[in-house]
Amino acid sequence: MTTRNAEDEIAPPASWDVQGSPKFARSSGVGADDVFKWLVYTTAFAVPAVLVALFVLLVIDAWPALARFGLGFVTSSNWDNVKQQFGTLPYIYGTVVTSLLALLIATPVGVGAAIFVTEYAPRPLRVPVSFTIELLAAIPSIIFGLWGFFALTPIMRSTVEPFMKSVVGPLPVIGGLFQGPSVGKDLFTGGVILSIMILPTIVSISREVLLAVPTMQREGMLALGATRWEAIREAVIPYARVGIAGAAILGLARALGETMAVTMVIGNSSRKITGTLLTPGYTMASAIANQFTEADNPLYFSAIVGVAALLLVVSAIVNIAARLMIWQISRGGAEGGNRG
Amino acid sequence: MADTGTLPYKASPVSPLAPDRRYLARKFHGRFMAGLITVAALVGVSVLWLILGYVIVRGAPAINLDFFTQRPLPYGEVGGGIAPSITGTLLILAVAALIGVPVGLGCGIYLAEYGRGSVVEVIRFCSDLVAGVPSIVVGVFVWALLVRHVVGNFSGIAGAVSLAIIMIPIIVRTVEAVLLLVPYTLREAALALGVPKWRVVISVVLPSAKAGIITGLVLAIARAGGETAPLLLTTLGNQFFSWNLLEPIGAIPIQLYNYAVAPYPDWHTKAWGAALVLISVIGVLSTLARVATWGQSR
């Protein structure tokens, strides 16, 4: 031992890229470092693997239906198990209508609440208000469903829907949305419950985006003699515009995939597409939940998985769009502001 | 103000600061919008209390000792509870955490400590996409993967896997975020002492980020605990006590759903009771988690 160490010290290394003296070699053979690194890499690559497996498996199972109906799978509104015809248009329609309605209700309320928290609220109120609204996100879908089923639906049927029919119903174009009997369990109620569920998403992200707007923007406007609202409208909102749109689209992504709450209030019966909101319907998610265990033959099952695959692709696209927009505001906020 | 007469323009007969009609209109408009915005915030806040109030008022009558200790009884028999669902939810969540926590933690560690360049971007992006997959689609996937082939029937393990898939992206996101907050000098100090990298991560980095990591884990578990749609397609639910992961197992959300859609008023009360139990557990978990992070970040 001692002689070898002495030799090491006498002969200088040829380069700095040396293995190191045995004196400093680690006691274990294959480094625990390598084992740990390998473990961490495996888990990290498990996440993309799950995503790929998800997509591949769904497409394989959906293939019989997709191959048989082709484009008709998304353009036909004929969904008939007995005749073995599966067109998903009514489900797509239900999903689009309820999600858009939810956005229409939740965006003004959510952005308003975010503006209240960032611009108007007295300091002690800021955290409690945003915390309370964000707690909504922690409530499980099934509890929104229960509340919608027993509390919201009767109110919609007895009060809100007759009111909308009498006020909006006579109007020329949008009046068509509020025709027919008030059933309570319909697309309208589905949209309302979804709007409550996506509210926390819109509030929390809009709040972050608004907080990212430099104070100088507001001060500049106020110094020019603007009122507080004018400063918000002219200097804050244009600056945060892209991020707010991203927040709304992330809310849309959540609305598209919501299952239990919508399933419990949307009626799940009509398979026809009509112009009115006051009709029971299906969304893609509620159709899967309702019919998955009923699928008693291969083509029916394949069609249901096809709906799931469709839902996966659509929500992925919407999610990507939303994240790109939010990413743009958080990274290149100044550019967004100059354009606004 | 005093030497107004020397200004190079013709001063208006009234002071420019005097409130004219347009100024009053703008001021009124501002007040009006402030009012609307306050109403929006009030609506957001009150919706939560409305739902919570409903759950508490209508759920409280269902809560008694039997509710926590008895199994559900057929319609007509008095009493009965949701005990098999409570034990089932705990079991499924525990197994889901056993799968999801190591994967999520490992992936978060990779993103913060090991990953370089575009691979990090790709994996982070994939994790975000998994977070955006509708839970019902996760249920269909796990059904096709496990219930149909590997296990062969509706089973607790399939439910646990689907909940794990829902947990993982939440854990990844929080773990990565809190690990990146750990000052780099801590790692450098440990490395300079000759500590191998894996020991640095386990003994220095993870302990410094402990509070944040626990918060992420608790939030993920709370989120998974309320999931219903994937469980309907994977574990199916069970009225009886079962500890066998290869068989259908009860879960609170499934029991709640079954009670709610049944036509019996007594079962509806039990559904509200189950909702109260579920929301209490989730509420306590989320509040604890958030309080823990506030303690650390402020």
XYZ file of C-alpha atoms in Angstrom, chain B:
298
model
C -51.023 76.537 -9.806
C -50.398 80.090 -8.785
C -48.915 81.346 -12.091
C -51.640 80.043 -14.376
C -51.552 83.285 -16.301
C -48.069 82.586 -17.713
C -49.064 79.307 -19.363
C -48.504 79.310 -23.145
C -52.089 78.215 -23.896
C -55.372 79.876 -23.220
C -56.530 78.729 -19.835
C -60.134 77.640 -19.645
C -62.302 79.826 -17.468
C -62.891 76.947 -15.047
C -60.072 75.030 -13.453
C -59.006 71.978 -15.530
C -59.294 69.962 -12.354
C -62.909 70.868 -11.759
C -65.208 67.859 -12.224
C -66.989 68.310 -15.548
C -69.815 66.159 -16.815
C -67.596 63.749 -18.747
C -65.419 63.222 -15.723
C -68.449 62.324 -13.647
C -69.619 59.882 -16.320
C -66.212 58.169 -16.393
C -66.134 58.047 -12.628
C -69.591 56.533 -12.551
C -68.588 54.012 -15.213
C -65.571 53.047 -13.121
C -67.696 52.568 -10.023
C -70.186 50.527 -12.023
C -67.493 48.183 -13.369
C -65.971 47.861 -9.892
C -69.401 46.822 -8.696
C -69.746 44.209 -11.461
C -66.297 42.831 -10.687
C -67.091 42.611 -6.998
C -70.297 40.770 -7.842
C -68.292 38.300 -9.962
C -65.984 37.591 -7.019
C -68.990 37.258 -4.697
C -70.596 34.753 -7.067
C -67.384 32.711 -7.179
C -67.065 32.655 -3.408
C -70.725 32.025 -2.685
C -70.978 29.062 -5.066
C -68.476 27.168 -2.922
C -70.387 27.918 0.269
C -73.668 27.063 -1.408
C -72.434 23.606 -2.368
C -70.653 23.023 0.941
C -73.743 24.174 2.828
C -75.957 21.778 0.899
C -73.612 18.873 1.545
C -73.353 19.640 5.259
C -77.061 20.311 5.871
C -78.333 17.346 3.893
C -75.499 14.991 4.773
C -75.447 15.524 8.534
C -78.659 13.508 9.248
C -77.048 10.426 7.668
C -74.003 10.521 9.897
C -74.035 8.130 12.840
C -71.863 5.314 14.115
C -73.531 2.696 11.900
C -72.750 4.793 8.858
C -69.051 4.192 9.458
C -69.226 0.599 10.654
C -72.011 -1.168 8.733
C -72.181 -2.368 5.184
C -74.927 -1.068 2.819
C -78.245 -2.858 3.292
C -80.838 -3.686 0.620
C -83.683 -1.206 0.265
C -86.288 -1.526 2.990
C -83.956 -2.494 5.786
C -83.285 0.322 8.233
C -79.730 1.420 8.870
C -76.633 0.320 7.069
C -73.624 2.390 6.169
C -70.738 2.798 3.814
C -68.015 0.973 5.750
C -66.881 -1.311 2.888
C -66.519 1.759 0.676
C -64.396 3.543 3.263
C -62.013 0.626 3.695
C -62.069 0.063 -0.075
C -61.188 3.683 -0.840
C -58.365 3.584 1.712
C -56.991 0.355 0.244
C -57.221 1.512 -3.376
C -55.667 4.880 -2.501
C -52.833 3.193 -0.604
C -52.008 0.913 -3.526
C -52.375 3.795 -5.989
C -49.942 5.823 -3.872
C -47.528 2.872 -3.773
C -47.443 2.928 -7.573
C -47.867 6.629 -8.254
C -45.617 8.189 -5.614
C -42.339 6.468 -6.622
C -42.965 7.097 -10.315
C -44.016 10.705 -9.800
C -41.177 11.382 -7.371
C -38.619 9.737 -9.675
C -39.839 11.656 -12.679
C -39.805 14.923 -10.713
C -36.237 14.191 -9.542
C -35.234 13.449 -13.119
C -36.663 16.739 -14.379
C -35.044 18.808 -11.637
C -31.720 17.012 -11.066
C -30.744 14.794 -13.985
C -32.467 15.815 -17.192
C -30.807 18.012 -19.780
C -31.976 20.009 -22.742
C -34.918 19.039 -24.861
C -35.546 15.682 -23.138
C -36.701 17.620 -20.077
C -39.064 19.668 -22.219
C -40.481 16.535 -23.839
C -41.059 14.719 -20.549
C -42.542 17.784 -18.868
C -44.831 18.222 -21.857
C -45.890 14.548 -21.712
C -46.598 14.896 -18.007
C -48.787 17.942 -18.684
C -50.614 16.018 -21.389
C -51.249 13.094 -19.028
C -52.631 15.622 -16.533
C -55.040 16.781 -19.229
C -56.327 13.327 -20.160
C -59.988 13.104 -19.065
C -60.314 10.688 -16.154
C -62.952 8.638 -17.957
C -60.445 8.034 -20.770
C -57.935 6.799 -18.188
C -60.661 4.430 -17.014
C -61.239 3.092 -20.542
C -57.488 2.641 -20.992
C -57.011 0.719 -17.740
C -60.060 -1.387 -18.523
C -58.576 -2.328 -21.883
C -55.147 -2.917 -20.357
C -55.905 -4.716 -17.088
C -59.550 -5.597 -16.614
C -59.904 -7.314 -19.968
C -56.604 -9.149 -20.279
C -54.196 -9.192 -17.374
C -56.526 -9.504 -14.387
C -59.574 -10.713 -16.238
C -62.280 -8.975 -14.202
C -63.152 -5.725 -12.463
C -60.630 -5.395 -9.670
C -59.196 -3.136 -7.009
C -55.752 -3.224 -8.565
C -57.095 -1.857 -11.860
C -58.720 1.011 -9.967
C -55.463 1.667 -8.148
C -53.546 1.825 -11.436
C -56.015 4.284 -12.928
C -55.803 6.501 -9.829
C -51.995 6.259 -9.960
C -52.045 7.546 -13.552
C -54.141 10.487 -12.355
C -51.774 11.166 -9.419
C -48.469 11.005 -11.302
C -48.577 14.273 -13.276
C -49.681 16.216 -10.177
C -46.765 14.788 -8.183
C -44.281 15.371 -11.032
C -45.247 19.017 -11.353
C -45.025 19.880 -7.651
C -41.874 17.825 -7.002
C -40.042 19.425 -9.920
C -41.130 22.893 -8.842
C -40.038 22.507 -5.214
C -36.739 20.791 -6.067
C -35.815 23.685 -8.352
C -36.332 26.014 -5.370
C -33.543 24.288 -3.406
C -30.483 26.563 -3.649
C -27.789 25.157 -5.917
C -25.103 25.985 -3.357
C -26.474 23.237 -1.097
C -25.793 20.666 -3.796
C -22.369 22.126 -4.520
C -21.412 22.048 -0.866
C -22.372 18.387 -0.570
C -20.644 17.428 -3.822
C -17.504 19.267 -2.709
C -17.419 17.098 0.387
C -17.210 14.089 -1.909
C -20.804 12.937 -1.452
C -21.992 10.952 -4.484
C -24.839 12.499 -6.454
C -27.511 10.026 -5.361
C -26.691 10.740 -1.721
C -26.854 14.457 -2.429
C -30.330 14.053 -3.867
C -31.613 11.767 -1.120
C -29.934 13.291 1.926
C -29.639 16.966 1.001
C -32.047 18.004 -1.744
C -35.137 15.972 -0.842
C -35.035 16.824 2.896
C -34.736 20.553 2.137
C -37.820 20.344 -0.073
C -39.705 18.039 2.284
C -42.681 20.285 3.049
C -43.340 21.057 -0.594
C -43.050 17.432 -1.644
C -45.465 16.271 1.050
C -47.896 18.963 -0.073
C -47.750 17.668 -3.627
C -48.285 14.078 -2.535
C -51.230 14.980 -0.310
C -52.878 17.075 -3.038
C -52.453 14.239 -5.524
C -53.971 11.719 -3.124
C -56.852 14.060 -2.300
C -57.533 14.566 -5.989
C -57.455 10.831 -6.730
C -59.667 10.038 -3.732
C -62.630 11.833 -5.257
C -62.314 10.339 -8.729
C -65.361 8.356 -9.728
C -65.474 7.834 -13.481
C -62.328 5.674 -13.808
C -63.345 3.570 -10.796
C -66.750 2.837 -12.328
C -64.955 1.249 -15.272
C -62.251 -0.538 -13.296
C -63.195 -1.525 -9.723
C -66.979 -1.504 -10.206
C -67.730 -1.212 -6.474
C -68.755 -3.775 -3.908
C -71.416 -3.828 -1.192
C -69.360 -6.185 0.949
C -66.013 -5.905 2.686
C -63.215 -7.051 0.425
C -59.458 -6.878 0.780
C -58.742 -8.865 -2.363
C -57.178 -6.568 -4.931
C -58.056 -8.966 -7.749
C -61.792 -8.651 -7.017
C -64.192 -5.705 -7.213
C -63.755 -3.403 -4.210
C -66.076 -0.726 -2.874
C -65.178 2.959 -3.013
C -66.913 5.989 -1.479
C -67.526 7.818 -4.793
C -69.055 4.722 -6.406
C -71.292 4.066 -3.395
C -72.310 7.723 -3.446
C -73.249 7.478 -7.119
C -75.240 4.269 -6.610
C -77.122 5.781 -3.668
C -77.809 9.032 -5.563
C -79.265 7.522 -8.728
C -81.484 5.066 -6.817
C -85.130 6.148 -6.406
C -85.287 5.882 -2.596
C -85.230 9.052 -0.416
C -83.439 7.186 2.385
C -80.627 6.301 -0.012
C -80.447 9.918 -1.166
C -79.783 10.966 2.427
C -77.050 8.338 2.555
C -75.606 9.710 -0.698
C -75.366 13.179 0.913
C -73.792 11.528 3.948
C -71.200 9.846 1.776
C -70.572 13.193 0.078
C -70.046 14.796 3.485
C -67.522 12.111 4.460
C -65.690 12.419 1.140
C -65.581 16.206 1.195
C -64.429 16.304 4.819
C -61.501 14.000 4.120
C -60.515 15.906 0.979
C -61.033 19.275 2.643
C -58.848 18.396 5.601
C -56.126 16.996 3.324
C -56.083 19.999 0.963
C -56.174 22.547 3.753
C -53.308 20.852 5.565
C -51.323 20.712 2.347
C -51.853 24.388 1.561
C -51.145 25.538 5.090
C -47.875 23.591 4.970
C -46.706 25.392 1.809
C -47.715 28.788 3.113
C -45.658 28.165 6.210
C -42.672 27.509 4.012
C -43.020 30.140 1.312
C -43.755 33.135 3.508
